[in-house]
Short mmCIF file of C-alpha atoms in Angstrom, two decimals:
data_model
loop_
_atom_site.label_atom_id
_atom_site.label_comp_id
_atom_site.label_asym_id
_atom_site.label_seq_id
_atom_site.Cartn_x
_atom_site.Cartn_y
_atom_site.Cartn_z
CA UNK A 1322 -31.57 176.44 -157.13
CA UNK A 1323 -31.39 177.87 -153.59
CA UNK A 1324 -30.11 175.50 -150.64
CA UNK A 1325 -28.81 174.94 -147.31
CA UNK A 1326 -24.45 174.86 -148.07
CA UNK A 1327 -23.94 173.22 -144.85
CA UNK A 1328 -26.42 171.04 -144.69
CA UNK A 1329 -26.64 169.34 -148.17
CA UNK A 1330 -22.65 168.96 -147.56
CA UNK A 1331 -23.87 166.83 -144.17
CA UNK A 1332 -25.53 165.02 -146.04
CA UNK A 1333 -23.28 163.82 -149.00
CA UNK A 1334 -20.96 163.26 -145.93
CA UNK A 1335 -22.95 161.26 -143.85
CA UNK A 1336 -24.23 158.95 -147.38
CA UNK A 1337 -20.70 159.20 -148.14
CA UNK A 1338 -20.04 157.48 -144.75
CA UNK A 1339 -23.07 155.09 -145.06
CA UNK A 1340 -21.43 153.75 -148.84
CA UNK A 1341 -18.28 153.79 -147.66
CA UNK A 1342 -18.68 151.57 -144.71
CA UNK A 1343 -21.24 149.21 -147.08
CA UNK A 1344 -18.40 149.12 -149.13
CA UNK A 1345 -15.69 148.38 -147.29
CA UNK A 1346 -17.14 145.72 -144.98
CA UNK A 1347 -18.41 144.09 -147.78
CA UNK A 1348 -15.50 143.55 -149.75
CA UNK A 1349 -13.62 141.93 -147.08
CA UNK A 1350 -15.73 140.28 -146.46
CA UNK A 1351 -15.79 138.66 -150.20
CA UNK A 1352 -12.24 138.32 -150.48
CA UNK A 1353 -12.10 136.06 -146.86
CA UNK A 1354 -15.61 134.86 -148.31
CA UNK A 1355 -13.81 133.42 -151.77
CA UNK A 1356 -10.01 133.11 -150.14
CA UNK A 1357 -11.78 130.79 -147.83
CA UNK A 1358 -12.72 129.09 -151.18
CA UNK A 1359 -9.04 128.10 -151.84
CA UNK A 1360 -6.71 130.32 -151.36
CA UNK A 1361 -5.02 133.39 -152.44
CA UNK A 1362 -5.19 131.93 -155.60
CA UNK A 1363 -9.82 132.20 -156.02
CA UNK A 1364 -9.56 134.65 -153.88
CA UNK A 1365 -7.86 137.27 -156.26
CA UNK A 1366 -8.69 135.06 -159.66
CA UNK A 1367 -12.12 135.90 -158.54
CA UNK A 1368 -11.92 139.53 -157.38
CA UNK A 1369 -9.91 139.88 -160.87
CA UNK A 1370 -13.27 138.98 -162.97
CA UNK A 1371 -15.71 140.17 -161.06
CA UNK A 1372 -13.32 144.12 -160.96
CA UNK A 1373 -12.25 143.77 -164.66
CA UNK A 1374 -16.66 143.21 -164.83
CA UNK A 1375 -17.72 146.25 -163.25
CA UNK A 1376 -15.22 148.02 -165.23
CA UNK A 1377 -16.71 147.06 -167.90
CA UNK A 1378 -20.30 148.39 -167.08
CA UNK A 1379 -19.23 151.17 -164.42
CA UNK A 1380 -19.00 153.67 -167.22
CA UNK A 1381 -23.00 152.26 -168.57
CA UNK A 1382 -23.95 152.59 -165.73
CA UNK A 1383 -21.92 155.93 -165.84
CA UNK A 1384 -23.72 157.25 -169.56
CA UNK A 1385 -27.38 157.08 -168.33
CA UNK A 1386 -26.66 158.09 -164.38
CA UNK A 1387 -25.41 161.70 -165.98
CA UNK A 1388 -28.86 162.20 -167.75
CA UNK A 1389 -29.72 163.67 -164.14
CA UNK A 1390 -29.39 166.14 -162.10
CA UNK A 1391 -26.69 165.25 -159.44
CA UNK A 1392 -28.54 164.84 -156.32
CA UNK A 1393 -31.38 162.85 -158.58
CA UNK A 1394 -27.61 160.09 -159.86
CA UNK A 1395 -26.23 160.06 -156.39
CA UNK A 1396 -30.36 158.57 -155.29
CA UNK A 1397 -31.16 156.70 -158.49
CA UNK A 1398 -27.08 155.26 -157.51
CA UNK A 1399 -27.56 154.40 -153.52
CA UNK A 1400 -31.60 153.22 -154.59
CA UNK A 1401 -29.54 150.50 -156.84
CA UNK A 1402 -26.82 149.00 -153.77
CA UNK A 1403 -29.19 148.51 -152.01
CA UNK A 1404 -30.89 146.21 -153.62
CA UNK A 1405 -28.43 144.50 -154.79
CA UNK A 1406 -27.17 143.84 -151.14
CA UNK A 1407 -30.29 143.41 -149.76
CA UNK A 1408 -30.79 140.65 -153.46
CA UNK A 1409 -27.11 139.08 -152.37
CA UNK A 1410 -27.95 138.72 -148.36
CA UNK A 1411 -31.30 136.93 -149.56
CA UNK A 1412 -29.37 134.41 -151.08
CA UNK A 1413 -27.12 133.60 -148.98
CA UNK A 1414 -29.95 133.22 -145.80
CA UNK A 1415 -32.19 131.06 -148.48
CA UNK A 1416 -28.86 128.72 -149.35
CA UNK A 1417 -28.84 129.28 -152.99
CA UNK A 1418 -26.47 127.52 -155.36
CA UNK A 1419 -23.55 128.77 -155.36
CA UNK A 1420 -22.88 130.34 -158.75
CA UNK A 1421 -25.98 132.77 -157.71
CA UNK A 1422 -24.95 134.26 -154.81
CA UNK A 1423 -21.14 134.30 -156.47
CA UNK A 1424 -23.08 136.86 -159.60
CA UNK A 1425 -24.86 138.52 -156.20
CA UNK A 1426 -21.17 139.37 -154.79
CA UNK A 1427 -20.15 141.00 -158.38
CA UNK A 1428 -24.10 142.82 -158.12
CA UNK A 1429 -22.57 144.60 -154.73
CA UNK A 1430 -18.28 144.99 -156.38
CA UNK A 1431 -20.03 146.68 -159.80
CA UNK A 1432 -22.04 149.11 -158.26
CA UNK A 1433 -19.92 149.95 -156.14
CA UNK A 1434 -18.08 150.92 -158.75
CA UNK A 1435 -19.93 154.31 -159.89
CA UNK A 1436 -21.71 154.52 -156.44
CA UNK A 1437 -18.54 156.77 -155.19
CA UNK A 1438 -18.38 159.47 -158.68
CA UNK A 1439 -22.52 160.30 -158.21
CA UNK A 1440 -21.20 161.45 -154.31
CA UNK A 1441 -17.92 162.83 -154.97
CA UNK A 1442 -19.30 164.45 -158.14
CA UNK A 1443 -21.64 166.12 -156.12
CA UNK A 1444 -18.91 167.34 -153.56
CA UNK A 1445 -17.99 171.26 -155.29
CA UNK A 1446 -22.09 171.59 -155.57
CA UNK A 1447 -21.58 171.76 -151.91
CA UNK A 1448 -19.09 174.50 -151.88
CA UNK A 1449 -19.88 178.42 -151.60
CA UNK A 1450 -15.82 178.74 -152.81
CA UNK A 1451 -12.70 177.23 -154.02
CA UNK A 1452 -11.32 177.60 -150.24
CA UNK A 1453 -14.49 175.36 -149.26
CA UNK A 1454 -14.02 173.30 -151.51
CA UNK A 1455 -10.67 172.64 -150.10
CA UNK A 1456 -11.28 172.18 -146.67
CA UNK A 1457 -14.41 169.98 -147.76
CA UNK A 1458 -12.22 168.34 -150.10
CA UNK A 1459 -10.13 167.12 -146.64
CA UNK A 1460 -13.51 166.82 -144.70
CA UNK A 1461 -13.82 163.44 -146.99
CA UNK A 1462 -11.11 162.52 -147.17
CA UNK A 1463 -12.05 162.11 -143.28
CA UNK A 1464 -14.87 161.00 -143.89
CA UNK A 1465 -13.35 158.40 -145.83
CA UNK A 1466 -10.66 157.30 -143.64
CA UNK A 1467 -13.44 156.64 -140.56
CA UNK A 1468 -15.18 154.38 -143.13
CA UNK A 1469 -11.64 152.66 -144.04
CA UNK A 1470 -11.69 151.57 -139.60
CA UNK A 1471 -15.54 150.61 -139.23
CA UNK A 1472 -16.50 148.92 -142.12
CA UNK A 1473 -13.14 146.63 -141.63
CA UNK A 1474 -13.20 146.62 -137.96
CA UNK A 1475 -17.37 145.52 -138.68
CA UNK A 1476 -16.38 142.55 -140.84
CA UNK A 1477 -13.83 141.04 -139.16
CA UNK A 1478 -16.25 141.41 -135.60
CA UNK A 1479 -18.93 139.82 -137.29
CA UNK A 1480 -16.86 137.32 -138.85
CA UNK A 1481 -14.85 136.14 -135.70
CA UNK A 1482 -18.08 135.48 -134.01
CA UNK A 1483 -19.81 133.50 -137.03
CA UNK A 1484 -19.52 130.92 -139.64
CA UNK A 1485 -17.89 133.88 -143.19
CA UNK A 1486 -21.24 132.13 -145.45
CA UNK A 1487 -22.90 133.95 -142.35
CA UNK A 1488 -21.19 136.30 -141.57
CA UNK A 1489 -21.78 137.52 -144.90
CA UNK A 1490 -24.90 137.25 -145.61
CA UNK A 1491 -25.18 140.24 -142.69
CA UNK A 1492 -22.50 142.65 -144.14
CA UNK A 1493 -24.62 142.43 -147.35
CA UNK A 1494 -27.63 143.06 -145.01
CA UNK A 1495 -26.65 145.44 -142.51
CA UNK A 1496 -25.09 147.62 -145.74
CA UNK A 1497 -28.17 147.09 -147.32
CA UNK A 1498 -29.47 149.99 -144.44
CA UNK A 1499 -26.94 151.91 -143.94
CA UNK A 1500 -27.76 152.68 -147.40
CA UNK A 1501 -31.25 153.59 -146.91
CA UNK A 1502 -30.12 156.14 -144.50
CA UNK A 1503 -27.93 157.98 -146.89
CA UNK A 1504 -30.72 157.39 -149.18
CA UNK A 1505 -33.07 158.90 -146.69
CA UNK A 1506 -29.98 161.91 -146.57
CA UNK A 1507 -30.33 162.46 -150.29
CA UNK A 1508 -33.61 162.74 -150.56
CA UNK A 1509 -34.91 166.39 -149.26
CA UNK A 1510 -31.88 167.22 -152.28
CA UNK A 1511 -33.28 165.63 -154.15
CA UNK A 1512 -36.80 166.21 -154.36
CA UNK A 1513 -35.79 170.48 -154.55
CA UNK A 1514 -33.09 169.95 -157.18
CA UNK A 1515 -35.58 168.37 -158.79
CA UNK A 1516 -38.07 170.87 -158.35
CA UNK A 1517 -36.37 173.69 -159.85
CA UNK A 1518 -34.61 172.45 -163.11
CA UNK A 1519 -35.24 173.76 -166.19
CA UNK A 1520 -34.36 171.69 -168.90
CA UNK A 1521 -32.70 173.34 -171.83
CA UNK A 1522 -31.97 171.53 -174.88
CA UNK A 1523 -29.13 172.88 -176.30
CA UNK A 1524 -26.97 170.46 -179.46
CA UNK A 1525 -24.20 170.91 -178.48
CA UNK A 1526 -24.15 169.78 -175.61
CA UNK A 1527 -26.21 166.52 -175.84
CA UNK A 1528 -23.83 166.42 -178.93
CA UNK A 1529 -20.73 166.29 -175.19
CA UNK A 1530 -22.68 163.89 -173.53
CA UNK A 1531 -24.03 161.80 -176.61
CA UNK A 1532 -21.09 161.51 -177.80
CA UNK A 1533 -19.09 157.70 -177.25
CA UNK A 1534 -15.17 158.72 -177.40
CA UNK A 1535 -15.53 161.89 -175.36
CA UNK A 1536 -14.85 161.02 -171.46
CA UNK A 1537 -12.26 158.82 -172.10
CA UNK A 1538 -11.04 161.41 -174.46
CA UNK A 1539 -10.24 163.46 -171.95
CA UNK A 1540 -7.23 161.12 -170.52
CA UNK A 1541 -5.51 163.41 -174.18
CA UNK A 1542 -5.80 166.01 -172.19
CA UNK A 1543 -1.97 165.79 -170.43
CA UNK A 1544 -2.68 166.85 -166.90
CA UNK A 1545 -5.52 164.00 -166.75
CA UNK A 1546 -3.04 161.70 -168.75
CA UNK A 1547 -0.78 162.16 -165.74
CA UNK A 1548 -3.49 162.23 -162.99
CA UNK A 1549 -4.81 158.45 -164.57
CA UNK A 1550 -1.64 157.07 -164.89
CA UNK A 1551 -0.77 158.05 -161.07
CA UNK A 1552 -4.28 156.65 -159.68
CA UNK A 1553 -4.04 153.87 -161.71
CA UNK A 1554 -0.90 153.34 -160.07
CA UNK A 1555 -2.42 154.12 -157.12
CA UNK A 1556 -4.85 151.40 -156.99
CA UNK A 1557 -2.67 149.14 -158.16
CA UNK A 1558 -1.67 149.06 -154.77
CA UNK A 1559 -4.25 148.78 -152.63
CA UNK A 1560 -5.55 146.99 -154.33
CA UNK A 1561 -3.27 143.97 -154.12
CA UNK A 1562 -2.94 145.73 -149.81
CA UNK A 1563 -6.50 144.38 -149.68
CA UNK A 1564 -5.38 140.67 -151.04
CA UNK A 1565 -2.38 141.58 -148.90
CA UNK A 1566 -3.57 141.39 -144.86
CA UNK A 1567 -4.43 138.02 -144.94
CA UNK A 1568 -1.04 136.85 -145.96
CA UNK A 1569 1.22 139.44 -143.90
CA UNK A 1570 -2.12 138.43 -141.18
CA UNK A 1571 -1.41 135.27 -141.52
CA UNK A 1572 4.06 136.06 -141.07
CA UNK A 1573 2.26 137.92 -137.82
CA UNK A 1574 0.80 135.87 -136.16
CA UNK A 1575 -3.29 137.69 -137.06
CA UNK A 1576 -5.44 135.51 -138.05
CA UNK A 1577 -7.18 135.27 -139.84
CA UNK A 1578 -11.16 136.00 -139.37
CA UNK A 1579 -9.82 138.95 -138.22
CA UNK A 1580 -7.09 140.69 -140.99
CA UNK A 1581 -9.66 142.71 -140.61
CA UNK A 1582 -7.63 144.43 -137.99
CA UNK A 1583 -4.56 145.72 -140.28
CA UNK A 1584 -7.37 147.32 -142.43
CA UNK A 1585 -8.71 149.44 -139.25
CA UNK A 1586 -5.34 149.61 -138.65
CA UNK A 1587 -5.37 150.96 -142.48
CA UNK A 1588 -7.78 153.55 -140.92
CA UNK A 1589 -6.33 154.72 -138.52
CA UNK A 1590 -4.32 156.08 -140.06
CA UNK A 1591 -5.94 157.63 -142.34
CA UNK A 1592 -7.75 159.28 -139.59
CA UNK A 1593 -4.35 160.80 -137.83
CA UNK A 1594 -3.20 162.55 -140.96
CA UNK A 1595 -6.53 164.27 -140.95
CA UNK A 1596 -5.21 167.20 -139.85
CA UNK A 1597 -1.91 167.66 -142.21
CA UNK A 1598 -4.27 166.81 -145.31
CA UNK A 1599 -7.19 170.02 -145.04
CA UNK A 1600 -2.74 171.90 -144.02
CA UNK A 1601 -1.72 171.34 -147.65
CA UNK A 1602 -5.46 170.72 -149.33
CA UNK A 1603 -5.72 174.82 -149.61
CA UNK A 1604 -1.67 175.21 -151.80
CA UNK A 1605 -1.72 176.36 -154.19
CA UNK A 1606 1.12 174.20 -155.87
CA UNK A 1607 0.20 169.76 -154.11
CA UNK A 1608 1.89 168.32 -156.45
CA UNK A 1609 5.35 168.32 -154.66
CA UNK A 1610 3.33 166.79 -150.74
CA UNK A 1611 1.63 164.51 -153.53
CA UNK A 1612 5.43 162.99 -155.22
CA UNK A 1613 6.63 162.79 -150.86
CA UNK A 1614 3.05 161.16 -149.25
CA UNK A 1615 3.09 158.75 -152.32
CA UNK A 1616 7.37 157.65 -151.87
CA UNK A 1617 6.51 156.86 -147.73
CA UNK A 1618 3.31 154.93 -148.02
CA UNK A 1619 5.05 152.50 -150.46
CA UNK A 1620 7.75 152.48 -148.87
CA UNK A 1621 6.16 151.21 -145.86
CA UNK A 1622 4.22 149.17 -147.51
CA UNK A 1623 7.76 147.22 -148.95
CA UNK A 1624 8.86 146.99 -145.53
CA UNK A 1625 5.72 144.78 -145.09
CA UNK A 1626 8.28 142.11 -146.55
CA UNK A 1627 9.76 142.32 -143.06
CA UNK A 1628 7.66 141.51 -141.03
CA UNK A 1629 7.31 138.26 -139.48
CA UNK A 1630 6.25 136.87 -135.83
CA UNK A 1631 6.07 141.11 -135.46
CA UNK A 1632 2.62 142.07 -135.07
CA UNK A 1633 3.29 145.41 -133.74
CA UNK A 1634 5.54 145.87 -136.07
CA UNK A 1635 3.25 144.72 -138.87
CA UNK A 1636 0.86 147.66 -137.03
CA UNK A 1637 2.51 150.64 -137.02
CA UNK A 1638 4.15 150.56 -141.05
CA UNK A 1639 0.51 150.08 -142.12
CA UNK A 1640 -0.77 152.96 -140.20
CA UNK A 1641 2.38 154.73 -142.17
CA UNK A 1642 0.10 153.54 -145.13
CA UNK A 1643 -3.40 154.54 -144.28
CA UNK A 1644 -2.19 158.29 -143.66
CA UNK A 1645 -0.45 158.61 -146.80
CA UNK A 1646 -3.25 157.13 -148.66
CA UNK A 1647 -5.34 159.79 -147.19
CA UNK A 1648 -3.84 162.46 -147.96
CA UNK A 1649 -2.68 161.69 -151.31
CA UNK A 1650 -6.37 161.15 -151.24
CA UNK A 1651 -7.61 164.48 -150.07
CA UNK A 1652 -4.42 166.03 -153.15
CA UNK A 1653 -5.88 164.63 -156.15
CA UNK A 1654 -8.93 165.51 -155.51
CA UNK A 1655 -8.35 168.95 -155.70
CA UNK A 1656 -6.19 168.73 -158.14
CA UNK A 1657 -9.20 166.54 -160.14
CA UNK A 1658 -11.79 169.48 -158.87
CA UNK A 1659 -9.39 172.05 -160.95
CA UNK A 1660 -7.69 170.14 -164.65
CA UNK A 1661 -10.94 168.71 -164.96
CA UNK A 1662 -12.89 171.02 -168.03
CA UNK A 1663 -15.06 173.30 -168.05
CA UNK A 1664 -18.92 171.41 -166.73
CA UNK A 1665 -17.52 167.86 -166.92
CA UNK A 1666 -16.43 166.38 -163.27
CA UNK A 1667 -18.80 164.32 -163.76
CA UNK A 1668 -17.42 162.96 -166.41
CA UNK A 1669 -14.46 163.57 -165.06
CA UNK A 1670 -14.31 161.74 -161.83
CA UNK A 1671 -16.50 158.38 -164.07
CA UNK A 1672 -13.14 157.46 -165.90
CA UNK A 1673 -12.04 157.35 -163.48
CA UNK A 1674 -13.53 154.77 -161.19
CA UNK A 1675 -13.47 152.96 -164.08
CA UNK A 1676 -9.36 153.25 -163.33
CA UNK A 1677 -9.27 152.49 -159.75
CA UNK A 1678 -11.93 149.81 -161.02
CA UNK A 1679 -9.20 148.34 -163.63
CA UNK A 1680 -6.48 149.43 -160.27
CA UNK A 1681 -7.85 146.64 -158.15
CA UNK A 1682 -8.63 143.83 -160.42
CA UNK A 1683 -4.73 144.33 -161.56
CA UNK A 1684 -3.58 145.28 -158.06
CA UNK A 1685 -4.81 141.80 -156.50
CA UNK A 1686 -2.82 139.92 -158.23
CA UNK A 1687 0.36 140.76 -157.43
CA UNK A 1688 0.91 138.45 -153.93
CA UNK A 1689 -0.86 135.51 -156.70
CA UNK A 1690 2.17 136.36 -159.43
CA UNK A 1691 4.15 136.88 -156.28
CA UNK A 1692 4.60 134.41 -155.52
CA UNK A 1693 5.32 134.32 -151.64
CA UNK A 1694 4.41 136.90 -149.25
CA UNK A 1695 8.15 138.29 -148.64
CA UNK A 1696 7.98 138.83 -152.62
CA UNK A 1697 4.27 140.01 -152.80
CA UNK A 1698 5.11 142.94 -150.20
CA UNK A 1699 7.71 144.83 -152.33
CA UNK A 1700 6.74 143.72 -155.19
CA UNK A 1701 3.25 146.02 -153.62
CA UNK A 1702 5.41 149.35 -152.54
CA UNK A 1703 7.17 149.71 -156.10
CA UNK A 1704 3.60 149.77 -158.12
CA UNK A 1705 3.01 153.70 -157.19
CA UNK A 1706 6.57 154.17 -157.73
CA UNK A 1707 6.78 152.82 -161.22
CA UNK A 1708 3.55 155.01 -161.86
CA UNK A 1709 5.29 157.93 -160.85
CA UNK A 1710 7.99 157.66 -163.42
CA UNK A 1711 6.43 156.19 -166.69
CA UNK A 1712 4.05 160.03 -165.60
CA UNK A 1713 7.44 162.42 -164.37
CA UNK A 1714 7.31 164.16 -167.21
CA UNK A 1715 4.38 165.13 -166.63
CA UNK A 1716 4.42 165.81 -162.94
CA UNK A 1717 5.90 169.15 -162.99
CA UNK A 1718 3.58 170.12 -164.70
CA UNK A 1719 0.73 169.09 -163.70
CA UNK A 1720 0.77 172.65 -161.41
CA UNK A 1721 1.17 175.20 -163.57
CA UNK A 1722 -2.17 173.47 -165.91
CA UNK A 1723 -3.52 173.44 -162.01
CA UNK A 1724 -2.88 176.42 -160.96
CA UNK A 1725 -6.24 178.55 -159.55
CA UNK A 1726 -7.01 181.85 -161.92
CA UNK A 1727 -7.80 184.17 -158.93
CA UNK A 1728 -8.87 186.90 -160.61
CA UNK A 1729 -10.25 185.44 -163.38
CA UNK A 1730 -12.03 183.92 -160.94
CA UNK A 1731 -12.61 186.34 -159.11
CA UNK A 1732 -14.40 188.89 -161.89
CA UNK A 1733 -16.95 185.60 -163.12
CA UNK A 1734 -18.37 185.39 -159.54
CA UNK A 1735 -19.86 188.61 -160.43
CA UNK A 1736 -21.25 188.24 -163.58
CA UNK A 1737 -24.58 187.45 -162.68
CA UNK A 1738 -25.82 184.39 -164.47
CA UNK A 1739 -22.32 182.29 -163.44
CA UNK A 1740 -23.46 182.65 -159.39
CA UNK A 1741 -24.95 179.82 -159.72
CA UNK A 1742 -21.38 177.65 -161.28
CA UNK A 1743 -20.02 175.15 -158.33
CA UNK A 1744 -16.67 176.28 -157.84
CA UNK A 1745 -14.60 173.55 -159.41
CA UNK A 1746 -16.69 173.77 -162.73
CA UNK A 1747 -16.31 178.40 -162.18
CA UNK A 1748 -12.57 177.48 -161.96
CA UNK A 1749 -12.11 175.12 -164.63
CA UNK A 1750 -14.55 177.51 -166.97
CA UNK A 1751 -11.50 181.67 -166.11
CA UNK A 1752 -8.80 178.94 -166.73
CA UNK A 1753 -10.13 178.67 -170.27
CA UNK A 1754 -10.69 182.44 -170.73
CA UNK A 1755 -8.67 184.91 -171.90
CA UNK A 1756 -8.40 188.94 -171.33
CA UNK A 1757 -8.06 191.03 -173.87
CA UNK A 1758 -7.35 194.85 -174.98
CA UNK A 1759 -9.52 196.90 -177.01
CA UNK A 1760 -9.73 200.74 -177.47
CA UNK A 1761 -12.06 202.82 -179.40
CA UNK A 1762 -12.39 199.82 -181.90
CA UNK A 1763 -15.44 196.83 -182.46
CA UNK A 1764 -14.82 193.79 -180.11
CA UNK A 1765 -18.01 192.06 -181.95
CA UNK A 1766 -19.39 192.89 -185.64
CA UNK A 1767 -22.93 192.10 -186.23
CA UNK A 1768 -23.25 189.45 -188.74
CA UNK A 1769 -20.21 187.49 -187.75
CA UNK A 1770 -20.72 184.47 -186.50
CA UNK A 1771 -20.05 183.63 -182.94
CA UNK A 1772 -17.68 181.31 -180.82
CA UNK A 1773 -17.02 183.88 -177.19
CA UNK A 1774 -18.98 185.53 -175.28
CA UNK A 1775 -16.87 188.59 -172.85
CA UNK A 1776 -16.60 189.58 -169.86
CA UNK A 1777 -16.17 193.96 -168.93
CA UNK A 1778 -13.59 193.66 -166.89
CA UNK A 1779 -12.14 196.98 -167.05
CA UNK A 1780 -14.26 200.70 -168.84
CA UNK A 1781 -17.48 200.76 -170.99
CA UNK A 1782 -18.25 199.82 -175.03
CA UNK A 1783 -21.64 200.69 -176.51
CA UNK A 1784 -23.92 197.80 -178.39
CA UNK A 1785 -25.32 199.65 -181.76
CA UNK A 1786 -27.44 197.05 -183.60
CA UNK A 1787 -28.29 197.67 -187.52
CA UNK A 1788 -31.89 197.75 -189.55
CA UNK A 1789 -33.37 199.36 -192.51
CA UNK A 1790 -34.24 202.50 -190.59
CA UNK A 1791 -30.27 203.20 -190.03
CA UNK A 1792 -28.32 202.17 -186.01
CA UNK A 1793 -29.22 202.74 -183.13
CA UNK A 1794 -27.97 202.30 -179.66
CA UNK A 1795 -29.16 199.73 -177.43
CA UNK A 1796 -27.29 200.51 -174.31
CA UNK A 1797 -24.34 200.50 -172.73
CA UNK A 1798 -22.17 197.75 -171.09
CA UNK A 1799 -19.80 197.96 -168.19
CA UNK A 1800 -17.25 196.40 -166.08
CA UNK A 1801 -18.93 192.78 -165.21
CA UNK A 1802 -21.25 192.73 -167.52
CA UNK A 1803 -22.04 190.29 -170.40
CA UNK A 1804 -22.08 189.96 -173.96
CA UNK A 1805 -21.71 187.64 -176.58
CA UNK A 1806 -23.53 185.33 -175.26
CA UNK A 1807 -26.92 185.25 -178.08
CA UNK A 1808 -25.02 184.31 -180.96
CA UNK A 1809 -23.32 180.77 -178.87
CA UNK A 1810 -27.04 179.82 -177.64
CA UNK A 1811 -29.17 180.16 -180.46
CA UNK A 1812 -26.04 178.98 -183.40
CA UNK A 1813 -27.18 182.08 -184.66
CA UNK A 1814 -24.26 185.09 -186.65
CA UNK A 1815 -23.66 188.21 -184.39
CA UNK A 1816 -27.16 190.02 -183.15
CA UNK A 1817 -25.29 193.17 -182.44
CA UNK A 1818 -21.51 195.47 -183.06
CA UNK A 1819 -19.99 196.42 -179.80
CA UNK A 1820 -17.71 199.18 -179.82
CA UNK A 1821 -15.02 199.97 -177.35
CA UNK A 1822 -15.24 203.22 -175.46
CA UNK A 1823 -12.04 204.48 -175.31
CA UNK A 1824 -10.00 201.68 -173.24
CA UNK A 1825 -11.94 198.14 -172.40
CA UNK A 1826 -10.42 195.22 -171.38
CA UNK A 1827 -12.74 192.19 -171.83
CA UNK A 1828 -12.20 188.20 -170.33
CA UNK A 1829 -12.98 186.21 -173.37
CA UNK A 1830 -14.81 182.92 -172.57
CA UNK A 1831 -14.11 180.02 -175.19
CA UNK A 1832 -18.20 178.69 -176.87
CA UNK A 1833 -17.43 175.15 -176.14
CA UNK A 1834 -16.68 175.47 -173.01
CA UNK A 1835 -20.10 178.57 -171.61
CA UNK A 1836 -22.54 175.51 -173.69
CA UNK A 1837 -21.19 172.55 -172.78
CA UNK A 1838 -21.80 173.92 -169.22
CA UNK A 1839 -25.74 175.59 -169.65
CA UNK A 1840 -26.20 172.07 -170.82
CA UNK A 1841 -25.41 170.02 -167.02
CA UNK A 1842 -25.91 173.15 -164.81
CA UNK A 1843 -29.63 174.07 -164.80
CA UNK A 1844 -29.19 177.21 -162.73
CA UNK A 1845 -26.58 178.23 -164.88
CA UNK A 1846 -29.22 177.25 -168.33
CA UNK A 1847 -32.51 179.26 -166.51
CA UNK A 1848 -30.54 181.81 -166.02
CA UNK A 1849 -28.56 182.44 -169.56
CA UNK A 1850 -32.70 181.89 -170.88
CA UNK A 1851 -34.31 184.22 -168.09
CA UNK A 1852 -31.06 186.63 -169.88
CA UNK A 1853 -31.58 186.68 -173.20
CA UNK A 1854 -34.92 186.96 -172.62
CA UNK A 1855 -33.77 189.90 -171.16
CA UNK A 1856 -31.58 191.42 -174.61
CA UNK A 1857 -34.01 194.49 -176.88
#
């Protein structure tokens, strides 16, 4: 797919902003709607219940979406979001029975589970290289932070002048209109994408996509397991803090209907941290700054316990917590992209979004279980540090696994059939590859089972084929040339032998990783098809 990457990124960024503003404003309104029914207990139980339902439904939504190309999947997800937001708004405007209103609000939360993941998975496709990908992650963190400011402030403004029920109706309607804008921005890129897709059937790739265990089996990988624990701890904290805004606001002397101001302060903190986030995300080792901002942000939340009657103190601490959360999120996104196996970023994003939802679901119960605002603040501030203690054995290994293999990536970028790969997929493929050396000896032998494909790093090699008439030299391959792909894609023995001429260094790419990439990247699939057809 040949498109203008900056234009794509702007479209994705604005669509993500619209989705996040809609989500944040309706989220605040939903919690307040439940809170005014019977206090924090009802808010906690209701929100926890619908988040658990969303976590159960989320994987099925993600499974349906991953059958579509990236922009088409995001486009469909936004369409579903428009439908559920407008439905909830209609139910409230027509004074539908309370149970139907709750169901409508529940559908909004269920849809919000997969919407960020579908848009997040688009980010790598808009970057030209690993450096621009890191910068775009920082920019997306800023976009999310801006939404964290505008969404709650919009909710606070609406809810301060109309009733809670009427405010929820207005905010869901506004959210639906925002998603319409996001959908329009992605429409052009979706049409371009669909026009260039060539369907390639790969039995191995189909097995990966169809396996019901394939997504959650990814969490067995040590680095992803460590990041999963940190993700769950982070969103336990955020879920609890979302409910804490109400009692903390009341204790600090802010009216409940204006509790969105505290959430807005959280977003302001995230906005002002953008420069710091942009400076650190480009580093090779990211775990130490991630741990530092996690501890500082958690400490700020715990200190909310001593801000009774101190509005300024509460706001300052929330700003600090928001700043740390933004930097943490940017670092987390980069680490997730760097450590995801080749071609699996969409699936990994979907699994982690389930962890986000479950973290929210459990987190909103913390204030209720704690019993008092002071204990709730202290407990909330301990959640992420506790997760880091649980994952402490793996913390030091994440950076080692996430180190960018610069040399291998530079080589793979020179390979014509791999030029369409997203930076994250290219980095992951490079990480799985291994360098080997040969001297006047066979690299592959005709008739052998093909488990790898190869890229020449240095030197040359002759490709020979034997038949009933004898042995024939087909071609000579040199630096940047690829061989061994036919046996992988057609699942047949090697069709020719490749003999090193003098000293030859090659990069061996695991066949399973390459075939899985072909199954999910239309540009790569098309390039491989053309290459195979050109082979003599």
